[in-house]
Coordinates of C-alpha atoms and ligand atoms in Angstrom, one line a residue:
M649 CA -17.1 -12.3 2.1
T650 CA -13.1 -12.3 1.9
R651 CA -11.5 -10.9 -1.1
Q652 CA -9.2 -12.7 -3.3
F653 CA -6.7 -11.2 -5.5
K654 CA -5.9 -12.5 -8.9
N655 CA -3.6 -9.8 -10.3
A656 CA -0.9 -7.5 -9.1
I657 CA 1.1 -5.0 -10.9
V658 CA 4.7 -4.0 -9.9
K659 CA 7.0 -1.5 -11.3
R660 CA 10.9 -2.3 -11.2
P661 CA 13.0 0.0 -9.1
S662 CA 14.9 2.6 -11.2
P663 CA 18.9 3.2 -10.4
E664 CA 17.7 6.8 -9.5
M665 CA 16.0 5.1 -6.6
V666 CA 18.9 6.1 -4.1
D667 CA 17.4 9.6 -4.5
G668 CA 14.1 8.9 -3.5
I669 CA 12.4 11.1 -0.7
T670 CA 13.0 9.9 2.7
K671 CA 12.9 10.8 6.5
A672 CA 14.6 7.7 7.5
S673 CA 17.9 7.9 8.5
L674 CA 19.0 4.6 7.3
G675 CA 21.6 5.7 4.4
K676 CA 21.1 5.1 0.7
P677 CA 19.7 2.0 -0.7
D678 CA 21.9 -0.5 -2.5
Y679 CA 20.5 -0.6 -5.9
Q680 CA 21.4 -4.2 -6.8
N681 CA 20.2 -5.5 -3.4
A682 CA 16.9 -3.7 -4.1
L683 CA 16.6 -5.6 -7.4
T684 CA 17.1 -8.8 -5.6
Q685 CA 14.6 -8.1 -3.1
H686 CA 12.4 -6.9 -5.9
D687 CA 12.5 -10.1 -7.6
L688 CA 12.2 -12.1 -4.2
Y689 CA 8.8 -10.0 -3.5
I690 CA 7.4 -10.8 -7.1
Q691 CA 7.9 -14.4 -6.6
A692 CA 6.0 -14.4 -3.0
L693 CA 3.1 -12.7 -5.0
E694 CA 3.4 -15.4 -7.7
S695 CA 3.5 -18.3 -4.8
C696 CA 0.2 -17.0 -3.6
G697 CA -1.4 -17.4 -7.2
L698 CA -1.1 -13.9 -8.4
K699 CA -0.6 -13.1 -11.9
V700 CA 2.3 -10.4 -11.7
R701 CA 2.4 -7.7 -14.6
V702 CA 6.0 -6.0 -13.9
L703 CA 6.4 -2.5 -15.3
E704 CA 9.8 -1.1 -16.7
A705 CA 11.5 0.9 -14.2
D706 CA 11.0 4.8 -14.8
N707 CA 14.5 6.3 -14.6
R708 CA 12.5 9.9 -14.1
F709 CA 11.2 9.2 -10.7
P710 CA 13.0 7.9 -7.8
D711 CA 9.9 6.6 -5.9
S712 CA 8.1 5.3 -8.6
T713 CA 8.7 1.6 -7.5
F714 CA 6.1 2.4 -5.0
I715 CA 3.4 2.1 -7.2
E716 CA 0.4 1.5 -4.3
D717 CA 0.5 5.2 -4.4
I718 CA -0.6 5.8 -7.8
S719 CA -3.8 4.1 -8.1
V720 CA -6.4 2.3 -5.7
C721 CA -7.7 -0.7 -7.3
T722 CA -11.2 -1.8 -6.3
P723 CA -13.4 -4.7 -7.1
H724 CA -15.4 -2.1 -9.2
C725 CA -13.2 0.4 -10.8
A726 CA -9.6 1.7 -10.4
I727 CA -8.9 4.9 -9.2
I728 CA -6.0 6.9 -10.4
T729 CA -4.6 9.2 -7.7
N730 CA -3.1 12.7 -7.5
P731 CA -0.1 12.1 -5.5
G732 CA 0.6 14.9 -2.9
A733 CA 4.4 14.8 -3.4
P734 CA 5.3 17.2 -6.3
A735 CA 8.2 14.8 -7.1
R736 CA 5.8 11.9 -7.5
N737 CA 3.2 13.8 -9.3
G738 CA 4.0 12.8 -13.0
E739 CA 4.3 8.9 -11.9
I740 CA 0.5 8.7 -12.8
K741 CA 1.3 9.2 -16.5
G742 CA 0.8 5.8 -18.5
M743 CA -1.2 4.4 -15.6
K744 CA -4.5 4.8 -17.3
D745 CA -3.2 2.8 -20.2
V746 CA -2.1 -0.2 -18.1
L747 CA -5.5 -0.1 -15.7
K748 CA -7.5 0.0 -19.1
E749 CA -6.3 -3.6 -19.8
Y750 CA -7.9 -4.8 -16.7
Y751 CA -10.8 -2.2 -15.6
K752 CA -13.7 -0.9 -17.8
N753 CA -14.3 2.0 -15.3
I754 CA -11.3 4.0 -14.4
E755 CA -11.6 7.2 -12.2
E756 CA -9.3 10.1 -11.3
I757 CA -8.5 12.2 -8.5
K758 CA -8.0 15.8 -9.8
A759 CA -6.2 18.8 -8.5
P760 CA -6.5 20.6 -6.2
G761 CA -7.1 17.2 -4.4
T762 CA -4.3 15.1 -3.8
L763 CA -4.3 11.6 -2.6
D764 CA -1.6 8.8 -2.3
G765 CA -2.7 5.0 -2.4
G766 CA -0.5 4.2 0.8
D767 CA -3.5 6.5 2.5
V768 CA -6.0 4.0 1.8
M769 CA -7.0 0.9 3.6
M770 CA -9.7 -1.4 2.1
V771 CA -12.0 -3.4 4.4
G772 CA -14.5 -5.2 2.5
D773 CA -16.7 -2.6 0.7
H774 CA -15.6 0.3 3.2
Y775 CA -12.3 2.2 2.7
Y776 CA -10.7 4.2 5.5
I777 CA -8.5 7.1 3.9
G778 CA -5.7 8.9 5.8
L779 CA -5.5 12.8 6.0
S780 CA -1.8 12.7 5.8
D781 CA 0.7 15.2 4.5
R782 CA 0.1 13.6 1.1
T783 CA -3.6 13.3 0.8
N784 CA -5.8 16.5 1.5
N785 CA -9.5 16.9 2.3
E786 CA -10.6 17.6 -1.4
G787 CA -8.8 14.5 -2.4
V788 CA -10.5 12.5 0.3
D789 CA -14.0 13.9 -0.7
Q790 CA -13.5 13.2 -4.2
F791 CA -12.3 9.6 -3.4
I792 CA -15.6 9.1 -1.1
N793 CA -17.7 10.2 -4.0
I794 CA -16.3 7.7 -6.5
L795 CA -16.6 4.9 -4.0
E796 CA -20.2 5.8 -3.6
K797 CA -20.9 5.8 -7.3
Y798 CA -19.9 1.9 -7.2
N799 CA -22.1 1.5 -3.9
M800 CA -18.8 1.6 -1.6
T801 CA -18.2 3.9 1.1
G802 CA -15.4 5.5 2.5
S803 CA -14.3 7.5 5.8
K804 CA -11.6 9.9 6.8
V805 CA -8.9 9.3 9.1
K806 CA -7.3 12.4 10.8
M807 CA -3.5 11.4 11.2
K808 CA -0.9 13.2 13.1
N809 CA 2.6 11.9 12.6
M810 CA 2.9 8.9 10.2
L811 CA 3.7 9.2 6.2
H812 CA 0.7 7.2 5.0
L813 CA -2.2 5.4 6.9
K814 CA -1.0 1.9 6.1
T815 CA 2.5 2.9 7.6
G816 CA 0.9 2.0 11.0
L817 CA -2.3 -0.1 10.0
S818 CA -2.7 -3.4 8.1
Y819 CA -6.2 -5.2 7.6
L820 CA -5.5 -9.0 7.7
E821 CA -9.3 -9.8 6.6
N822 CA -11.6 -11.4 9.1
N823 CA -11.7 -8.6 11.6
N824 CA -8.0 -8.7 12.1
L825 CA -6.2 -5.3 12.1
L826 CA -2.4 -4.8 12.6
I827 CA -2.1 -1.5 14.4
A828 CA 0.8 0.7 15.5
G829 CA 1.8 4.0 17.3
E830 CA -0.8 7.1 17.0
F831 CA -3.6 4.9 15.7
K832 CA -4.0 2.6 18.8
K833 CA -5.8 5.4 20.2
Y834 CA -8.2 6.0 17.6
P835 CA -11.9 4.8 18.2
E836 CA -12.8 4.1 14.6
F837 CA -10.7 1.1 15.0
E838 CA -12.1 -0.3 18.4
K839 CA -14.2 -2.7 16.6
F840 CA -11.4 -4.8 15.0
N841 CA -9.5 -7.5 16.5
R842 CA -6.4 -5.6 16.9
I843 CA -2.8 -7.0 17.0
E844 CA -0.6 -4.3 18.5
I845 CA 2.7 -4.0 17.2
D846 CA 5.4 -2.7 19.6
H847 CA 6.9 0.5 19.0
K848 CA 10.6 -1.2 18.4
E849 CA 8.8 -3.6 15.9
A850 CA 6.6 -0.5 14.5
Y851 CA 8.0 -0.9 10.6
S852 CA 6.2 -4.1 10.3
A853 CA 2.9 -3.0 11.0
N854 CA 2.8 -2.6 7.3
S855 CA 2.3 -6.3 6.4
L856 CA 0.2 -7.6 3.6
W857 CA -2.6 -10.1 3.4
I858 CA -2.4 -12.1 0.2
N859 CA -5.1 -14.6 -0.3
G860 CA -4.7 -15.9 3.3
T861 CA -1.0 -15.5 3.4
V862 CA 0.7 -12.6 5.3
F863 CA 3.9 -11.1 3.9
V864 CA 5.8 -9.8 7.0
P865 CA 9.0 -7.7 6.6
K866 CA 11.9 -9.8 7.4
G867 CA 13.5 -9.0 10.8
Y868 CA 10.5 -8.6 13.0
P869 CA 10.0 -11.9 14.8
G870 CA 7.4 -10.3 17.4
T871 CA 5.0 -9.3 14.9
K872 CA 5.6 -12.5 12.8
K873 CA 4.8 -14.4 15.8
K874 CA 1.7 -12.9 16.6
I875 CA 0.4 -13.1 13.3
E876 CA 1.2 -16.8 13.1
A877 CA -0.5 -17.4 16.4
L878 CA -3.8 -16.3 14.2
G879 CA -3.3 -19.0 11.9
Y880 CA -1.8 -17.4 9.0
K881 CA 0.9 -18.9 7.0
V882 CA 3.5 -16.0 7.0
I883 CA 6.4 -15.5 4.6
E884 CA 9.2 -13.2 5.4
V885 CA 10.2 -10.8 2.6
D886 CA 13.3 -8.5 3.3
T887 CA 12.4 -5.2 2.1
S888 CA 15.6 -3.6 3.9
E889 CA 16.4 -1.5 0.7
F890 CA 12.8 -0.1 0.5
R891 CA 13.0 0.8 4.2
K892 CA 15.5 3.5 3.7
L893 CA 12.9 5.2 1.5
D894 CA 10.0 4.8 3.7
G895 CA 8.6 2.4 2.0
G896 CA 7.2 -0.9 2.8
L897 CA 5.4 -4.4 1.7
S898 CA 2.1 -2.7 0.5
C899 CA 4.1 0.4 -1.2
L900 CA 5.4 -2.0 -3.9
S901 CA 2.3 -3.5 -5.7
L902 CA -1.3 -3.1 -6.7
R903 CA -3.7 -6.1 -5.9
F904 CA -6.7 -7.1 -7.4
Ligands
LIG326 N1 9.9 7.4 -0.7 C1 8.3 7.1 -0.6 C2 7.6 8.3 -0.4 O1 8.0 9.2 0.2 O2 6.3 8.3 -1.1

């Protein structure tokens, strides 16, 4: 059965975002433009029927607008992660109190396990979890044990190059999977209806399904056309300032 999201949680970018972690060579983000793009992202979520909770910016953590890495919200429990980048680890503080307003069951990944939510892709009751520079074996084992407690399942995906699993994959429901780069060769994704993303549009492999509509980053016409050809309504959302910090559409919210 296809999931339906009712809620989203986002966190406002802080002025310190200009010093966020990045491997992209695209220059520093423009903070005012990032705020405008964040406003439009929230509006896009609301246009799909979601109630959006907007958390205040946290000046201590430049990357904290990428809230997806901090928790994973399943239909049965919320899992607070233990982010793998030391500079981001403190972002989890306070999340328990926020999530308690929505969830009875709250779980946590504990050291020495590390896990970033960007490495988790939900496909029904099964979760693919990337072993990346941010997410380690112990973190994935803990995560799968938690899933099994609630009758869900998970499997590890050994990754090579990408920052996060969802840097190169997006599940659009109905067996449709956007797939880019190294993942095109991975046997575990052969069973999906794979929509291969061209190398020059690789960033748009991080698109976002929201209740039947797909958000696609602005400026990727090839990907947009492929998704529209599948019958989805598409909303283009400009994420240029977040891309400068290796962030994408999914990184900017928790959806449940
Ligand atoms: N700049 C986002 C991250 O590296 O996690």
